[in-house]
C-alpha positions as CSV (number, residue, x, y, z in Angstrom):
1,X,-5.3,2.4,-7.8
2,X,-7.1,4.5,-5.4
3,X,-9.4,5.9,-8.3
4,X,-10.4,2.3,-9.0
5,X,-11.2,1.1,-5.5
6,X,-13.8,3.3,-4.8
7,X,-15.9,1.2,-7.3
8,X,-15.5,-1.8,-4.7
9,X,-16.2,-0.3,-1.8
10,X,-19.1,0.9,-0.1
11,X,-17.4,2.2,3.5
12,X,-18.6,5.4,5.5
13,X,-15.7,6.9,4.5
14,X,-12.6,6.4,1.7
15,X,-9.5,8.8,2.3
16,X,-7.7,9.5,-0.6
17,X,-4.4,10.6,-0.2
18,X,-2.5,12.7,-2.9
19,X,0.3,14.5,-3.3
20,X,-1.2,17.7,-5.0
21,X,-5.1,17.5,-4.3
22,X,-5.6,20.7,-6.9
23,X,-4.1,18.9,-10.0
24,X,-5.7,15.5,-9.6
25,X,-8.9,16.2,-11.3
26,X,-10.1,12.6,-11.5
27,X,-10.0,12.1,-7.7
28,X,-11.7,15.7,-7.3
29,X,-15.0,14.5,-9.8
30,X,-15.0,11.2,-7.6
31,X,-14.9,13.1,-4.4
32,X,-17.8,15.4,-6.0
33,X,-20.3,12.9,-6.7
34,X,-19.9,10.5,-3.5
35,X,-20.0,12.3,-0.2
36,X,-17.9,9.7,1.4
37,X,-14.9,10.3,-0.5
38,X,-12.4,12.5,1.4
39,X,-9.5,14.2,-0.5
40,X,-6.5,14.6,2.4
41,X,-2.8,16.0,0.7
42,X,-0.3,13.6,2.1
43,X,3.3,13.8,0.7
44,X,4.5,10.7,1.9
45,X,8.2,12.0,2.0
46,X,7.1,14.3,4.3
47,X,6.7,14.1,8.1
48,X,4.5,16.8,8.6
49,X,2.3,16.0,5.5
50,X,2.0,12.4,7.5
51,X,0.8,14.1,11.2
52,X,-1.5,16.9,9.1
53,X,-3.1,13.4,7.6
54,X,-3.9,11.6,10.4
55,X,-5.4,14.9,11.9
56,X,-7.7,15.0,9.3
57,X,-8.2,11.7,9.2
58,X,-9.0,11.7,13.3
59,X,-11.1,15.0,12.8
60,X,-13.7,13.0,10.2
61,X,-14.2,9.6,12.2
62,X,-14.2,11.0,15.7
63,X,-15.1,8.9,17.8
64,X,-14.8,6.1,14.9
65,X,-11.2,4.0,14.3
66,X,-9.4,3.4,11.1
67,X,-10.1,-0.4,9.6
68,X,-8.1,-0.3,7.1
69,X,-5.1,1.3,5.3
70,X,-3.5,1.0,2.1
71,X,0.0,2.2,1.7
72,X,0.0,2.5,-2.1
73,X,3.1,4.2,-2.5
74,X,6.3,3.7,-4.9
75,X,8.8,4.5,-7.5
76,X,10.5,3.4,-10.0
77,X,13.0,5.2,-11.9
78,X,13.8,2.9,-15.1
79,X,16.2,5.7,-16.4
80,X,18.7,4.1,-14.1
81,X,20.4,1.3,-15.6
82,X,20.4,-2.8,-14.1
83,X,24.4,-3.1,-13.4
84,X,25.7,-2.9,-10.7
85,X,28.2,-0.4,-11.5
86,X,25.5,2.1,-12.6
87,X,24.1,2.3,-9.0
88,X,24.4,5.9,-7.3
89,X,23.6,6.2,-3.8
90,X,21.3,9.0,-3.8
91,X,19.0,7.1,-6.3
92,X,19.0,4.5,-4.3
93,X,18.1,6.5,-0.9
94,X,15.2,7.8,-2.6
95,X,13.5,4.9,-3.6
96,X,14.6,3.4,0.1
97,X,12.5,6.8,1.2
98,X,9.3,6.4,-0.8
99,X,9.0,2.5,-1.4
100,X,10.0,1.1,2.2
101,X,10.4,4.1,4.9
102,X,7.4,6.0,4.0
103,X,4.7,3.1,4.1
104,X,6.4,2.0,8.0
105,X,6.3,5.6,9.3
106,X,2.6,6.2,8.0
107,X,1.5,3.0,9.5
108,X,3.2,4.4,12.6
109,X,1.5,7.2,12.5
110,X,-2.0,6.0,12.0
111,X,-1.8,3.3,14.3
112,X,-3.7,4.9,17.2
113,X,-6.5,5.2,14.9
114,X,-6.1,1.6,13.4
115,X,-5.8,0.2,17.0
116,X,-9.2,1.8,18.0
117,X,-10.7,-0.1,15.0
118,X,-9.4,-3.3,16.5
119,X,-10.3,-2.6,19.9
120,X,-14.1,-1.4,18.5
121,X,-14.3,-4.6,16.4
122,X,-13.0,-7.3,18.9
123,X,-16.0,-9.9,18.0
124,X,-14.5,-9.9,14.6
125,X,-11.9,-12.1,13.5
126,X,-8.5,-10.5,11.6
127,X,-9.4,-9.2,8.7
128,X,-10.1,-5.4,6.9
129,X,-13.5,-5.7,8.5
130,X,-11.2,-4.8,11.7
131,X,-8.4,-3.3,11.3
132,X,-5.7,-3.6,8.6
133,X,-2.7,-2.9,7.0
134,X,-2.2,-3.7,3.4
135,X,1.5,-2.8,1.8
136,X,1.0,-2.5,-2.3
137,X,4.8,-4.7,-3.1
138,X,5.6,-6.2,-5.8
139,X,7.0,-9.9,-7.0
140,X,10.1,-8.4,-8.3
141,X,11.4,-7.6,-4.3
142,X,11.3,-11.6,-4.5
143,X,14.6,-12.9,-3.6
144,X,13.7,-16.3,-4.3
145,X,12.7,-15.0,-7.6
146,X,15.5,-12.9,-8.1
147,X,17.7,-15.8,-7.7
148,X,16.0,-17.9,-11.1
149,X,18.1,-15.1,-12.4
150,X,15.7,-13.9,-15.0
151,X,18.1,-11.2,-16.3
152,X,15.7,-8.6,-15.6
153,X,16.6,-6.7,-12.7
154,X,16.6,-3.1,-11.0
155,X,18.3,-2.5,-8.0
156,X,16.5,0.3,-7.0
157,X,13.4,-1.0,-7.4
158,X,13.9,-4.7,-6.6
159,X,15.8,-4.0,-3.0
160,X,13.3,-1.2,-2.0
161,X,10.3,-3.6,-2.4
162,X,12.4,-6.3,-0.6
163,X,12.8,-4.3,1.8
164,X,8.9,-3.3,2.2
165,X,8.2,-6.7,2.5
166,X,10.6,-7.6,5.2
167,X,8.5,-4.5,7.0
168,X,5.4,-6.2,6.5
169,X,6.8,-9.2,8.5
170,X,7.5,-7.4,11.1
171,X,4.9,-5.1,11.3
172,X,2.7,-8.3,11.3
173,X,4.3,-9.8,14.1
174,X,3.8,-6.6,16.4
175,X,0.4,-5.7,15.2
176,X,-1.2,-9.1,15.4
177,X,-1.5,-9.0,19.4
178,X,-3.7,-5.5,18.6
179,X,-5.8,-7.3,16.1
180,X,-4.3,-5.4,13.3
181,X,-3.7,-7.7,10.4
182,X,-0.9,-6.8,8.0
183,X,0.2,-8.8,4.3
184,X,1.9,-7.1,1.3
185,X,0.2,-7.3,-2.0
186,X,1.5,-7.5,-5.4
187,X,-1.0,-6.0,-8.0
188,X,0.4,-7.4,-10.6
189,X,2.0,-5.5,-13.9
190,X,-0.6,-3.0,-14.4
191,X,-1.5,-0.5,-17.3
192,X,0.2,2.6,-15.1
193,X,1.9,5.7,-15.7
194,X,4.8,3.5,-13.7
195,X,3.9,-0.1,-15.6
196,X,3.6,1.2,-19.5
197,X,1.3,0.4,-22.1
198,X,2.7,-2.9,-22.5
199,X,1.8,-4.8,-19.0
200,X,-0.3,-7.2,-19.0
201,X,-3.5,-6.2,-16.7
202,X,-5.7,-3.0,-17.0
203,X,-6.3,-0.9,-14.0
204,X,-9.9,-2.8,-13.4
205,X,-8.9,-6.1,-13.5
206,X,-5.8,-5.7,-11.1
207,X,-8.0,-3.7,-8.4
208,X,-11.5,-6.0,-8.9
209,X,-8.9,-9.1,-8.2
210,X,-6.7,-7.1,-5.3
211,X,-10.3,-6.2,-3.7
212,X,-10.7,-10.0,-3.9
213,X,-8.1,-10.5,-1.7
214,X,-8.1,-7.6,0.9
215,X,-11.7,-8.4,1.9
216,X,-10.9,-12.4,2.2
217,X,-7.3,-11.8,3.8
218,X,-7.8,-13.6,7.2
219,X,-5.4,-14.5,10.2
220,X,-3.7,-16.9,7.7
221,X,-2.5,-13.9,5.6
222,X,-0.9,-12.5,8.6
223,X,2.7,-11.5,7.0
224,X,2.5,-13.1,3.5
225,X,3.1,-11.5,0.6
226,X,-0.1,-11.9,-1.2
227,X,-0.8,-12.0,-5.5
228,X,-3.4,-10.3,-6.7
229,X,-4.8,-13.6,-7.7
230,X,-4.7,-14.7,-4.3
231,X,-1.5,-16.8,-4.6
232,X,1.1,-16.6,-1.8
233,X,4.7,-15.4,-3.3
234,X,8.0,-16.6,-1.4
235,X,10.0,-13.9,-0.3
């Protein structure tokens, strides 16, 4: 997703955060022929991977805050069977680790830098243009969906994202009197390495339409859990 962006943007700087900075070649080729891409190794499992970040992160901007930051983080073992009675707690943990507690405690950690954004930007209403969180959910940690009872489910999956989005609510409760807005966003089912060759959107489409809605997301967005089309999905 991050790969894509780039093409929609046209910020001082876009910090890219990887796992393993050496193996991803396609984010190294971007960095190399646009100056303001910055490659930072961020393990998000990983607490000291997070501070090492957001020194970095500090060290290139400054004197400058953060305005916006997307946790695009998550998976999704499909290995793992739907029943209930195929659940195992450690599989479970994990994805409770990536998909929910990682995106809260790298918000946490860059908030000084996202508060300095809203504090820089005060003229400006809510919004990316000063200061922002996006969380990358997905419509299947709908409960209200959950309960049409499509037969499709994954418990690992499906509670971790619900989960996410119940952190979005409350992160944009408390952010909201710093100027920081926060909404989830649902890219849709995308042409991934996690989505499979048979979704239904290619990589472009998804990011030129979730674009859409991070630069229009305004105090109304405050909380919701936003479609990539720009349609609001009940939690």
């Amino acid at each position: 997703m991050g790969i894509s962006l780039k093409g929609y943007t046209n910020s001082k700087y876009v910090f890219a955060a990887c796992r393993s900075p050496q193996n991803a070649a396609e984010l190294q080729a971007l960095a190399k022929e646009n100056s303001n891409v910055i490659i930072i190794k961020l393990d998000v499992t990983d607490d000291s991977d997070i501070d090492s970040a957001v020194e970095q992160t500090r060290a290139v901007l400054k004197n400058e805050g953060l305005n916006l930051l997307i946790n695009n983080v998550g998976i999704s073992n499909r290995s793992i069977g739907g029943d209930l009675q195929q659940q195992m707690r450690n599989d479970l943990q994990s994805h409770f680790d990536t998909n929910v507690s990682a995106s809260i405690i790298v918000t946490q950690k860059f908030l000084p830098l996202l508060k300095k954004a809203a504090e820089d930007n005060s003229s400006l209403p809510l919004g990316c243009s000063r200061a922002a969180v996006i969380n990358i959910s997905s419509v299947l940690g709908s409960i209200t969906k959950a309960l049409e009872g499509t037969g499709n489910q994954d418990y690992n999956y499906f509670v971790s994202k619900a989960a996410l989005n119940m952190a979005t609510a409350l992160m944009s409760v408390e952010l909201r009197r710093y100027g920081i807005l926060v909404a989830a966003l649902h890219p849709g089912w995308v042409k991934t390495d996690m989505g499979g060759p048979n979704a239904v959107l290619d990589k472009e489409t998804s990011i030129q339409k979730c674009w859409s809605v991070i630069k229009n997301a305004s105090e109304k967005s405050c909380g919701l859990h936003l479609s990539y089309d720009g349609t609001i999905i009940p939690f």
